Coordinates of C-alpha atoms in Angstrom, one line a residue:
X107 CA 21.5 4.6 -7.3
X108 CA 21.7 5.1 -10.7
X109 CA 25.1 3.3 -11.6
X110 CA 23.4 0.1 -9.7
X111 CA 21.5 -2.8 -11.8
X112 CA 18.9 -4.2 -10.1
X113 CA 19.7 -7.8 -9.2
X114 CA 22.7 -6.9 -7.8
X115 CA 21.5 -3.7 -5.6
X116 CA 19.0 -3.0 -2.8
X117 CA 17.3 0.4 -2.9
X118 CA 14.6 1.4 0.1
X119 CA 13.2 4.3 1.8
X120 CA 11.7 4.7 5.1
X121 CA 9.9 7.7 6.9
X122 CA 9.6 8.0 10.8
X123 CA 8.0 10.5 12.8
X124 CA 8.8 11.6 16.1
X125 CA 6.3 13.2 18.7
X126 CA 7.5 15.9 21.2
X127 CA 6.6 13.1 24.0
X128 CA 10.0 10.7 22.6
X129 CA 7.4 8.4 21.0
X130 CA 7.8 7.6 16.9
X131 CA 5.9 6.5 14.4
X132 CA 6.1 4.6 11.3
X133 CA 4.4 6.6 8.6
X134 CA 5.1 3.9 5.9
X135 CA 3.4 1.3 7.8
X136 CA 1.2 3.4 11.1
X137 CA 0.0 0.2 12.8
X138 CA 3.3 -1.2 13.2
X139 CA 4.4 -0.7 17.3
X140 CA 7.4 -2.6 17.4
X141 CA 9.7 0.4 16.7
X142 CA 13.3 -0.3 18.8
X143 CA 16.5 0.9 18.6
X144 CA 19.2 -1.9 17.7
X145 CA 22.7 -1.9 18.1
X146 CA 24.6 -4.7 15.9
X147 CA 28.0 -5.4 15.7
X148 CA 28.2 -5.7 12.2
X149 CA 25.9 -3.6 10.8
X150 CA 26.0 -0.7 13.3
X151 CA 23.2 1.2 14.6
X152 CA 19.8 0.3 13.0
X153 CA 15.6 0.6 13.8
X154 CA 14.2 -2.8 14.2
X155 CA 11.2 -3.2 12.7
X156 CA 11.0 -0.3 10.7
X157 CA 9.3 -0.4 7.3
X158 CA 10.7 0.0 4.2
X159 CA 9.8 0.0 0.4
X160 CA 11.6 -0.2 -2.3
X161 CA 12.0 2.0 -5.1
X162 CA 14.5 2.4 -8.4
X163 CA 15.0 5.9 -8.4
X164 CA 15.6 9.3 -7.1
X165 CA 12.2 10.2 -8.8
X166 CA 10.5 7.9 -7.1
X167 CA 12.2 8.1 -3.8
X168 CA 10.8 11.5 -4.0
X169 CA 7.9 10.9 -4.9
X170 CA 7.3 8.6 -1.7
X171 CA 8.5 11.1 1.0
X172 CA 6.5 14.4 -0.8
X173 CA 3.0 12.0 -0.7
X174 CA 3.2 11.0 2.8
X175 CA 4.5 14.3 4.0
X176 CA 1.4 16.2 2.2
X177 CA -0.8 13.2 3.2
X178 CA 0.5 13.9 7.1
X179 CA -0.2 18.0 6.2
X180 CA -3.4 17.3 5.3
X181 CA -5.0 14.7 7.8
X182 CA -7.2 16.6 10.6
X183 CA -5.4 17.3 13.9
X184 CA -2.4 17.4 12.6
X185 CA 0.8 18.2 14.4
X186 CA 2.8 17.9 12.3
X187 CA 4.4 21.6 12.5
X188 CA 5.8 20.2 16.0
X189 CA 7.1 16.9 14.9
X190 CA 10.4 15.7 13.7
X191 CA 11.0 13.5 10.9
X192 CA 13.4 11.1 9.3
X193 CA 13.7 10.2 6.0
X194 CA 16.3 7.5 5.2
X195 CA 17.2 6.3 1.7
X196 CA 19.5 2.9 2.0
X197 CA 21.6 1.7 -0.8
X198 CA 23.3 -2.0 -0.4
X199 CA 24.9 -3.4 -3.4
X200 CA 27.3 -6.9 -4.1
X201 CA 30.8 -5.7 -4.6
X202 CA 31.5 -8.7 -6.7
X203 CA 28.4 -10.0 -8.3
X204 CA 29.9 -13.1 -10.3
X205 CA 31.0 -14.2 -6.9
X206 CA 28.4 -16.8 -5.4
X207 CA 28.9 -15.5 -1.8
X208 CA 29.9 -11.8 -2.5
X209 CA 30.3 -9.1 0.2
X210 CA 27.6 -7.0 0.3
X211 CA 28.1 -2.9 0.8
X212 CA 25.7 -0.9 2.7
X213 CA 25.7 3.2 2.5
X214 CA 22.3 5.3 3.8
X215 CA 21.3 8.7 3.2
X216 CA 19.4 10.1 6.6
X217 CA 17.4 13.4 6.2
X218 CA 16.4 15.0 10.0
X219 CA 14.1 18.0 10.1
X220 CA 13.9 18.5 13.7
X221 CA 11.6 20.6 15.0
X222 CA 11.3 23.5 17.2
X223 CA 14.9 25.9 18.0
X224 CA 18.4 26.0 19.0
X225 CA 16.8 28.6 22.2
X226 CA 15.4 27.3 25.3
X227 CA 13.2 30.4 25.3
X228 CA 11.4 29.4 22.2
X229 CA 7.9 28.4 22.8
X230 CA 7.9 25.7 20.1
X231 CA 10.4 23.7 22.5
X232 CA 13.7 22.8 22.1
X233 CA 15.0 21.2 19.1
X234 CA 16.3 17.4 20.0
X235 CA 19.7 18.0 18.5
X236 CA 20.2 20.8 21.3
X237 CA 19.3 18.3 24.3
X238 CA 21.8 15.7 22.5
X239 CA 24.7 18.0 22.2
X240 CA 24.1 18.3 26.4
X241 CA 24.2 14.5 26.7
X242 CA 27.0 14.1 24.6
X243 CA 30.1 15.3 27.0
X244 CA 28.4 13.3 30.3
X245 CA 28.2 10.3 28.5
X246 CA 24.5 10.2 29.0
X247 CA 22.3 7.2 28.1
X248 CA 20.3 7.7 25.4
X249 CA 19.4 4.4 24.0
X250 CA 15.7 4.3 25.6
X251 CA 14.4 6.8 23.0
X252 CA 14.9 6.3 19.0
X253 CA 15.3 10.1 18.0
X254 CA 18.3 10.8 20.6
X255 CA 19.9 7.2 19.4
X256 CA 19.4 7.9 16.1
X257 CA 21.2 11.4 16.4
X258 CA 24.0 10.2 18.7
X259 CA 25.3 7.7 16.0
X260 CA 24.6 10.3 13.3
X261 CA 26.7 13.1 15.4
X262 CA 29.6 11.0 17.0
X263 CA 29.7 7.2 14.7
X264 CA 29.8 5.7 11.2
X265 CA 29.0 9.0 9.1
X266 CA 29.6 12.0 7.3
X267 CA 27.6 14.8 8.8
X268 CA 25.7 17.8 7.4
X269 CA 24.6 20.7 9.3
X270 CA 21.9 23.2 7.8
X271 CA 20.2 25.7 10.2
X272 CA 17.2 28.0 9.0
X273 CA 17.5 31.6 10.6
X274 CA 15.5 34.2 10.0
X275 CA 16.1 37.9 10.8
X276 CA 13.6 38.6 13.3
X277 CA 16.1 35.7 15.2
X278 CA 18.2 38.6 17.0
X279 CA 15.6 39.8 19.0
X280 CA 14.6 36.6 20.8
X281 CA 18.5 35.3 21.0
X282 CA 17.1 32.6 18.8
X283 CA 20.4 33.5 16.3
X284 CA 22.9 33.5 18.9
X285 CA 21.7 29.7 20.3
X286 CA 22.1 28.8 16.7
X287 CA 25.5 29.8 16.2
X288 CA 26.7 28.2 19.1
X289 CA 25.1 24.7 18.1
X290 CA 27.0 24.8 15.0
X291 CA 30.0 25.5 16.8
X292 CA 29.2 22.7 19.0
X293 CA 28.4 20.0 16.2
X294 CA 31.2 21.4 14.2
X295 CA 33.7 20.1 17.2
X296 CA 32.2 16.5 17.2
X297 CA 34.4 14.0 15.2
X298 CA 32.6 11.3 13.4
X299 CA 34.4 8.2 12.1
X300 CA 33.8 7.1 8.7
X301 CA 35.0 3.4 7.6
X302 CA 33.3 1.4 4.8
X303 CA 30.4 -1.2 5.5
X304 CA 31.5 -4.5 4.3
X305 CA 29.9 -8.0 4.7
X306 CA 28.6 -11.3 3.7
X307 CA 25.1 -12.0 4.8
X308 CA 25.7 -15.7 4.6
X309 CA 28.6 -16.0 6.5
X310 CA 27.9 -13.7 8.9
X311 CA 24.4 -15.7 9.7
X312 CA 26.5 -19.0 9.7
X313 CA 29.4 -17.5 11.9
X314 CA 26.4 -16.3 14.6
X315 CA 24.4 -19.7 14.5
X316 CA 27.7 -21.3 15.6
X317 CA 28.9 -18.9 18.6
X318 CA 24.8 -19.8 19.9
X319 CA 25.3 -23.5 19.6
X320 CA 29.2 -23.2 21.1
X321 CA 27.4 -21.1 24.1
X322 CA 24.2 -23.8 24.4
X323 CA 26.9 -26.4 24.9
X324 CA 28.7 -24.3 27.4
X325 CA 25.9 -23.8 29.0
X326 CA 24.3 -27.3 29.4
X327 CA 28.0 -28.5 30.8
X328 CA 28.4 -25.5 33.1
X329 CA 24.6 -25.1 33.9
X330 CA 22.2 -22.4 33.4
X331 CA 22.6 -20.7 36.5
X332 CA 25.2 -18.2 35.1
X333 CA 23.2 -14.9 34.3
X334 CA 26.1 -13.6 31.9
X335 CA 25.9 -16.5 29.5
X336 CA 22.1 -15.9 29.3
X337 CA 21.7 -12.6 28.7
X338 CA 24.6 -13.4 25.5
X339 CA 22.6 -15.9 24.6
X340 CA 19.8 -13.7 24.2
X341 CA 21.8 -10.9 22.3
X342 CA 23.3 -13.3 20.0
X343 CA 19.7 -14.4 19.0
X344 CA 18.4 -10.8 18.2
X345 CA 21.7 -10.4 15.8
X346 CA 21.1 -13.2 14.3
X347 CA 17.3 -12.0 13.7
X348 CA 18.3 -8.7 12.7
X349 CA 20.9 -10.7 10.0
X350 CA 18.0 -12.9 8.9
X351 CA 15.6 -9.7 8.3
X352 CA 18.4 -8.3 5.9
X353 CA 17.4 -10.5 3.5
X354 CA 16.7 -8.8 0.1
X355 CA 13.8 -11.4 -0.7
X356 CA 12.2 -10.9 2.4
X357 CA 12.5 -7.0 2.4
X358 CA 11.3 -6.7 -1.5
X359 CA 8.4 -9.2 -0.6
X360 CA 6.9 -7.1 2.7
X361 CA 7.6 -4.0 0.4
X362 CA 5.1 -5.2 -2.6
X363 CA 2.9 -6.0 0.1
X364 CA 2.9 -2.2 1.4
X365 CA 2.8 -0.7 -1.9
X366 CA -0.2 -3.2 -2.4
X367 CA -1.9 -1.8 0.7
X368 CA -1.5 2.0 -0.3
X369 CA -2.7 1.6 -3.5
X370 CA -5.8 0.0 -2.6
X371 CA -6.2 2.7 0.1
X372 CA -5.5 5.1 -2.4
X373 CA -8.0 3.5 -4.6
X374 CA -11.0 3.3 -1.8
X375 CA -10.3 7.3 -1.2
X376 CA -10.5 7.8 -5.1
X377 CA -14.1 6.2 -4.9
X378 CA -14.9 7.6 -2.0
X379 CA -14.6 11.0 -3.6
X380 CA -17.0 11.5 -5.6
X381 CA -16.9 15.0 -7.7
X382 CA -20.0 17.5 -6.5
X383 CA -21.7 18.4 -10.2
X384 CA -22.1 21.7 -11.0
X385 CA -25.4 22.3 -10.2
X386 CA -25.0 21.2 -6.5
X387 CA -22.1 24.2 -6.7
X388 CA -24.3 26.6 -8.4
X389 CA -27.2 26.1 -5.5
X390 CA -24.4 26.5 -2.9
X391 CA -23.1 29.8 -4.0
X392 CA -26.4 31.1 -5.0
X393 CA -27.9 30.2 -1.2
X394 CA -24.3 31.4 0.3
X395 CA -24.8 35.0 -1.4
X396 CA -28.6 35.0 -0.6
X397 CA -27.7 34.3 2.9
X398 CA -24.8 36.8 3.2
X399 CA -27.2 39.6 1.8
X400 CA -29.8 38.6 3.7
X401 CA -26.8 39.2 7.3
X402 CA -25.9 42.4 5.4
X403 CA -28.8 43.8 4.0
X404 CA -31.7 42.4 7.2
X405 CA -33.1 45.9 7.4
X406 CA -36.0 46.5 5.1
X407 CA -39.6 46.5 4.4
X408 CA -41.5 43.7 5.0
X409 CA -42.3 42.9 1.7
X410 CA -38.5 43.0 0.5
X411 CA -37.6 40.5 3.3
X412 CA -40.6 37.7 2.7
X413 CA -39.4 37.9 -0.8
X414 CA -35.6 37.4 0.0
X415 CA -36.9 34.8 2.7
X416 CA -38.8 32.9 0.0
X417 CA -35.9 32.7 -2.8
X418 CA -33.4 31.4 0.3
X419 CA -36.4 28.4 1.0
X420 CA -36.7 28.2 -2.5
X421 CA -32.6 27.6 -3.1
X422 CA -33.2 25.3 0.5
X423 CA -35.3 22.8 -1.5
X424 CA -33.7 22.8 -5.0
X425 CA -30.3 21.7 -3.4
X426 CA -31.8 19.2 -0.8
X427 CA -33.5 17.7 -4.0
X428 CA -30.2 17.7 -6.2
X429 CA -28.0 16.5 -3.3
X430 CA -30.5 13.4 -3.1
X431 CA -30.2 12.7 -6.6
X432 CA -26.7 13.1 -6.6
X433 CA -26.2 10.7 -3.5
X434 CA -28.9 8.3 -5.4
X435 CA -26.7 7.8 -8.3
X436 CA -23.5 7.8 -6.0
X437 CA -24.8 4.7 -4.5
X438 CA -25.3 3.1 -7.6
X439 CA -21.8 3.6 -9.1
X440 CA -21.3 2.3 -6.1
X441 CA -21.4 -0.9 -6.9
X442 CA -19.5 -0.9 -10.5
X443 CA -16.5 1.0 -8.5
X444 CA -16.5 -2.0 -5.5
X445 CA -16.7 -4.6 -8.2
X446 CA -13.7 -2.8 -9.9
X447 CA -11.6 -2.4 -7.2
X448 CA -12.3 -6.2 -6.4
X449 CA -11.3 -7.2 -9.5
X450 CA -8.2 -4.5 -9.5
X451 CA -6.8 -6.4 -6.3
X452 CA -7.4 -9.9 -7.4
X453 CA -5.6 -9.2 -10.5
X454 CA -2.5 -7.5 -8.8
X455 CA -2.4 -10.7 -6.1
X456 CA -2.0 -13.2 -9.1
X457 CA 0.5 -11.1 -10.9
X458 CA 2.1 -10.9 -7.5
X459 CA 1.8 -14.8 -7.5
X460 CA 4.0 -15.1 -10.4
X461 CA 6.4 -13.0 -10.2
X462 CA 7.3 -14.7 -6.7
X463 CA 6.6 -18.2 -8.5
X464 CA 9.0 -17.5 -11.6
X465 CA 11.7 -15.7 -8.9
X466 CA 11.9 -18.7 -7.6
X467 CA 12.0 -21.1 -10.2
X468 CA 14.6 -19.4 -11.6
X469 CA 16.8 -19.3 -8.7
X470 CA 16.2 -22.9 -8.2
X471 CA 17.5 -23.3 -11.4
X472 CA 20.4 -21.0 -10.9
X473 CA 21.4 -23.1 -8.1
X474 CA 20.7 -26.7 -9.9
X475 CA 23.7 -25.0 -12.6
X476 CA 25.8 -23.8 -9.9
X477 CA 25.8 -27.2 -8.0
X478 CA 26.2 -29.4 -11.7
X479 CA 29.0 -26.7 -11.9
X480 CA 30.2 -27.6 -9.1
X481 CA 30.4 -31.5 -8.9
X482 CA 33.8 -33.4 -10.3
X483 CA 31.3 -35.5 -13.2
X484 CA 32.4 -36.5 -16.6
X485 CA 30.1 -34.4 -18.9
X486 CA 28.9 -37.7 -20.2
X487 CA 27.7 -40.8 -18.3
X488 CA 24.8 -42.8 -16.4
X489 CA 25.9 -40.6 -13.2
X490 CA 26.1 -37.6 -14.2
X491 CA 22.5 -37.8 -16.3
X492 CA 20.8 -39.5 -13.1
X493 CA 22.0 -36.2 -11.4
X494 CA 20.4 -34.4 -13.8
X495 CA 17.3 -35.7 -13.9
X496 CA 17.2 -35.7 -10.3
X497 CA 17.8 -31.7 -10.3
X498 CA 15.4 -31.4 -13.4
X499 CA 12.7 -33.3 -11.3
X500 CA 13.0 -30.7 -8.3
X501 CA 12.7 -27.8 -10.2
X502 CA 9.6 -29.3 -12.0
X503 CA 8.0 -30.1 -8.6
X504 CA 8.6 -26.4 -8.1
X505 CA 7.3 -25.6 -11.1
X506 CA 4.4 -28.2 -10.5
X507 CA 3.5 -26.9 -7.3
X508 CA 3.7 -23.2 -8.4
X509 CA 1.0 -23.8 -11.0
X510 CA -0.9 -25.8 -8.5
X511 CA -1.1 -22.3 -6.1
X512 CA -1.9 -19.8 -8.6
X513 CA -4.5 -22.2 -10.1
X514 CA -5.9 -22.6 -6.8
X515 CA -5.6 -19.0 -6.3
X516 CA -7.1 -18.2 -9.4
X517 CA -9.9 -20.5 -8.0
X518 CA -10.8 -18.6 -5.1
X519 CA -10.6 -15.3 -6.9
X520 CA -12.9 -16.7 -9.6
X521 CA -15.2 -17.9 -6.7
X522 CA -15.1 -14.5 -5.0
X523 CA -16.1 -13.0 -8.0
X524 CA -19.0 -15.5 -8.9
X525 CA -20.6 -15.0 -5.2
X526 CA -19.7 -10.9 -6.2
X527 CA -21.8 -10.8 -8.9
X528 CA -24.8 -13.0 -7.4
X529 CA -24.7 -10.4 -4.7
X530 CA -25.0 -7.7 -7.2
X531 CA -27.3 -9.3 -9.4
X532 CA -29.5 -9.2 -5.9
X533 CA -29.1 -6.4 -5.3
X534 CA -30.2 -5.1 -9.3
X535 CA -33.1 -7.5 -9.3
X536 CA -34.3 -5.8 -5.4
X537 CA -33.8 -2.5 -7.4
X538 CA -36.2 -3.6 -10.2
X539 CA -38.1 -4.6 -8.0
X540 CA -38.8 -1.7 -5.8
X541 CA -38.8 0.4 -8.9
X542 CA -41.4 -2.0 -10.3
X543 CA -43.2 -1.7 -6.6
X544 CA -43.5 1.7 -6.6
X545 CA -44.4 2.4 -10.0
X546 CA -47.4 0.0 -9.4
X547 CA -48.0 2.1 -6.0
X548 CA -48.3 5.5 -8.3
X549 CA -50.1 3.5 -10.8
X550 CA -52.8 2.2 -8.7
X551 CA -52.6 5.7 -6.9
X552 CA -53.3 7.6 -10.2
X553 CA -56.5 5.3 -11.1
X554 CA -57.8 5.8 -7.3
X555 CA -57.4 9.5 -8.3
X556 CA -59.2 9.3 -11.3
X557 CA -61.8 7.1 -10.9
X558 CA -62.4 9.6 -7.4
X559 CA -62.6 12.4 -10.1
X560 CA -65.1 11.0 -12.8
X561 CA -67.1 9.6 -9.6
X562 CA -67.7 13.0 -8.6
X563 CA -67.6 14.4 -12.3
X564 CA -70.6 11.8 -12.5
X565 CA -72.2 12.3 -9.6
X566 CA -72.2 16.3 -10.0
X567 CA -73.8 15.2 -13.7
X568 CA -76.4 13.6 -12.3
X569 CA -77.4 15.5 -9.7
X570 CA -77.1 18.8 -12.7
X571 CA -79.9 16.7 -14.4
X572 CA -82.1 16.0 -11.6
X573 CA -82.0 19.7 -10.8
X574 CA -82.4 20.5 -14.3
X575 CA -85.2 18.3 -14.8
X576 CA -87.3 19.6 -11.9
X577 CA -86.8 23.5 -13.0
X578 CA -88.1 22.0 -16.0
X579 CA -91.4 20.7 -15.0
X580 CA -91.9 23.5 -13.0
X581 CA -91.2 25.8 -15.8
X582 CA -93.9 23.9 -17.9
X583 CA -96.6 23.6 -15.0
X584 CA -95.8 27.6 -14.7
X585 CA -96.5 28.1 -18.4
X586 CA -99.3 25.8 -18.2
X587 CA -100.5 28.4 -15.2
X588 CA -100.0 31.2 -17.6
X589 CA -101.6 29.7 -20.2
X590 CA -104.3 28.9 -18.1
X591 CA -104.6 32.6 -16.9
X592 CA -104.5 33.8 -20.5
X593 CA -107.2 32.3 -21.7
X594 CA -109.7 33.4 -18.9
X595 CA -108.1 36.8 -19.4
X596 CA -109.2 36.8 -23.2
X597 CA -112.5 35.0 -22.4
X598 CA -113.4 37.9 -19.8
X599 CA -112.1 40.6 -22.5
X600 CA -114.3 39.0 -25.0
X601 CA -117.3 39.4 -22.8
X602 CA -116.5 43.0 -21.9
X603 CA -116.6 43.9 -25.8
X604 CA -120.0 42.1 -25.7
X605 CA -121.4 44.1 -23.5
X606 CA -120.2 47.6 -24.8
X607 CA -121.6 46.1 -28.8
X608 CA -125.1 45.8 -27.0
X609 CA -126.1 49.6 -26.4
X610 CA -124.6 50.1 -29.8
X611 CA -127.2 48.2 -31.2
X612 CA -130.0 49.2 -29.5

């Protein structure tokens, strides 16, 4: 991989899984059905319609099979401890690269892990290279399920094969050792046959697209009643398709297209993940340990148990209120995040654009130099300069029409983004809005309040003064009573001393 330039080498990886019922899976690309096993005569034993993405090196080979298998590990309801996977790395380089039609060589890397053991008494089932290796000597079909196909040619065709068998030493006591010594001695006696993959993609499609139109004319002068030339027919077709889908442009562009598609997946999980602050943790372990001593510790005195009961209620509300606050400003990053990974998507699509664009301008003009190269032209003349300008006008149509689609792209993006932002600026000016409404709602609610309270402040003043102002006049017809009563008191006095003077005098 590493000895390989670029332009002149094809590097891909692919991961399958493979469910205990026979059914597979492509983990690259899940909603993608069309799994089959194909059998070509050029290019051997392959999966149609498997997906594949490119990479440039062992890191990041790697790095694609460890990020699925831990995504797989991690999804809920997984099984993946009963599945068995394969993880293929493909290499196809141009043996001759100055050569305008060079041969093209093909070598692939396949990495089983099957699961389950080499005993029939094992209760995780049987592992699929055990019923193969049963299949093998009766000549058994296997070419209705991909995991047996895929080990059949891997065992017995076009490879060099490696054998490496896990056993532990608790193995002797359930035979499971034994089982696995005889499978190795029963792969070990398989014989593979190794030759080199060589071949021209071009020529190959050309050579197949003639054999279909030699056969349609057989055909149409012999009839189409013959079953045999139909059922070629239709075999000569698929090789032809699975030829087509070898093409490296093709491949590369459905492989930007997935890495596209698990980055922005990648990207909604990101946002969707929100970190939990601190304080939402802090609540959670304080009401986790309040609870657990409250399971542990239930016998008690009253007292010590309304108490504990009170603090848990107490921890009850302050994370309800900080988990509402925390999902209030969730919602509105929200929007910043969406409008980010809009933009993020947008921007990758027109780089996308013209990369694909300049590709194929420049191959266009590869191939105006190869065909100049190619005619017998003086190198000066009225001839030769009309051809050039003719091959100079193509590639600027090209070039014209490439800048037409990414302006037109850029068009719809920038209209995407203009009704984006009207939708958010809605959505803002409804916020300011309801904040606005219900700061008028507390508002009006606060003056009800208060003018309530200074009603009833005034009213109680009032009524204070009434009540004050009738003790009063009581209090002053009581002293004018009093008064009243003094004076006939001293007026009586004064005529008792009168009296008592009198006889004095006499």
């Amino acid at each position: 991989m590493s000895s390989q330039l670029k332009e002149e080498s094809f590097i891909s990886v692919s991961l399958l899984q493979f469910y205990p019922d026979g059914s597979a899976v492509d983990i690259l690309n899940p909603n993608r059905q069309s799994l089959k096993p194909v059998s070509h005569p050029v290019l051997g034993r392959l999966t149609g319609g498997i997906s594949e993405v490119c990479v440039s090196s062992t890191e990041e080979a790697y790095a694609v099979y460890e990020t699925h298998r831990q995504t797989l590990k991690a999804s809920p309801g997984s099984i993946s401890s009963r599945c068995s996977f394969l993880f293929s790395v493909s290499v196809e380089w141009k043996l001759h690269p100055e050569e305008e039609e060079s041969e093209v060589c093909r070598s692939r890397l396949q990495l089983f892990i099957l699961a389950g053991g080499a005993s029939r008494t094992d209760l995780r089932g049987v592992s699929p290279l055990v019923k193969i290796l049963d299949q093998i000597p009766c000549e058994a079909t296997t070419d209705d399920k991909l995991l047996p196909f895929l080990l059949k040619d891997t065992l017995t065709g076009n490879s060099r094969t490696v054998l490496i068998y896990c056993i532990h030493p608790q193995g002797f006591l359930d035979n499971e050792t034994p089982s696995a010594l005889v499978l190795a001695q029963k792969v070990r006696s398989l014989v593979t046959k190794l030759t080199v993959v060589r071949w021209r993609p071009q020529a190959t499609e050309q050579e197949i697209r003639e054999k279909i139109m030699a056969l349609r004319t057989k055909m149409m002068s012999e009839g189409e009643n013959e079953i045999h030339n139909t059922y070629k027919l239709a075999e000569l077709i698929q090789d032809l398709q699975v030829v087509k889908n070898q093409s490296w442009e093709k491949r590369r562009e459905e492989s930007n297209k997935m890495k596209i598609k698990t980055k922005d997946y990648q990207l909604e999980n990101n946002s969707e993940q929100m970190e939990i602050p601190d304080t939402v943790k802090h609540l959670q372990e304080q009401l986790r340990k309040e609870m657990e001593e409250h399971i542990t510790d239930g016998k008690g005195d009253m007292r010590t148990i309304q108490e504990r009961v009170g603090r848990i209620q107490q921890l009850r509300d302050a994370l309800r209120d900080e988990t509402v606050k925390h999902g209030a400003a969730t919602d509105k990053a929200d929007i910043s995040q969406q409008s980010q990974l809009e933009y993020n998507k947008a921007q990758e699509r027109r780089r996308q654009l013209q990369e694909d664009h300049g590709r194929l301008i420049q191959e266009e003009v590869e191939k105006m130099e190869r065909e100049l190269a190619q005619e017998q032209l003086p190198t000066e003349g009225p001839q030769r300069e009309l051809l050039v300008l003719t091959k100079e006008r193509q590639v600027l149509v090209l070039q014209i029409e490439a800048l037409r689609a990414e302006a037109q792209q850029a068009e719809r993006d920038l209209h995407d983004q203009y009704h984006r932002h009207q939708a958010e600026l809605h959505c803002l000016r409804e916020d300011s809005l309801q904040v606005f409404r219900v700061f008028r709602e507390v508002s009006e609610e606060q003056r009800k309040v208060s003018e309530s309270r200074y009603r009833s402040v005034l009213l109680e003043a009032v009524q204070d003064a009434v009540y004050l102002s009738a003790q009063n006049q009581q209090l002053q017809a009581d002293n004018k009573q009093l008064c009243k009563a003094l004076g006939e008191l001293k007026d009586a006095l004064a005529v008792r001393s009168d009296r008592k003077a009198e006889p004095l005098t006499q």
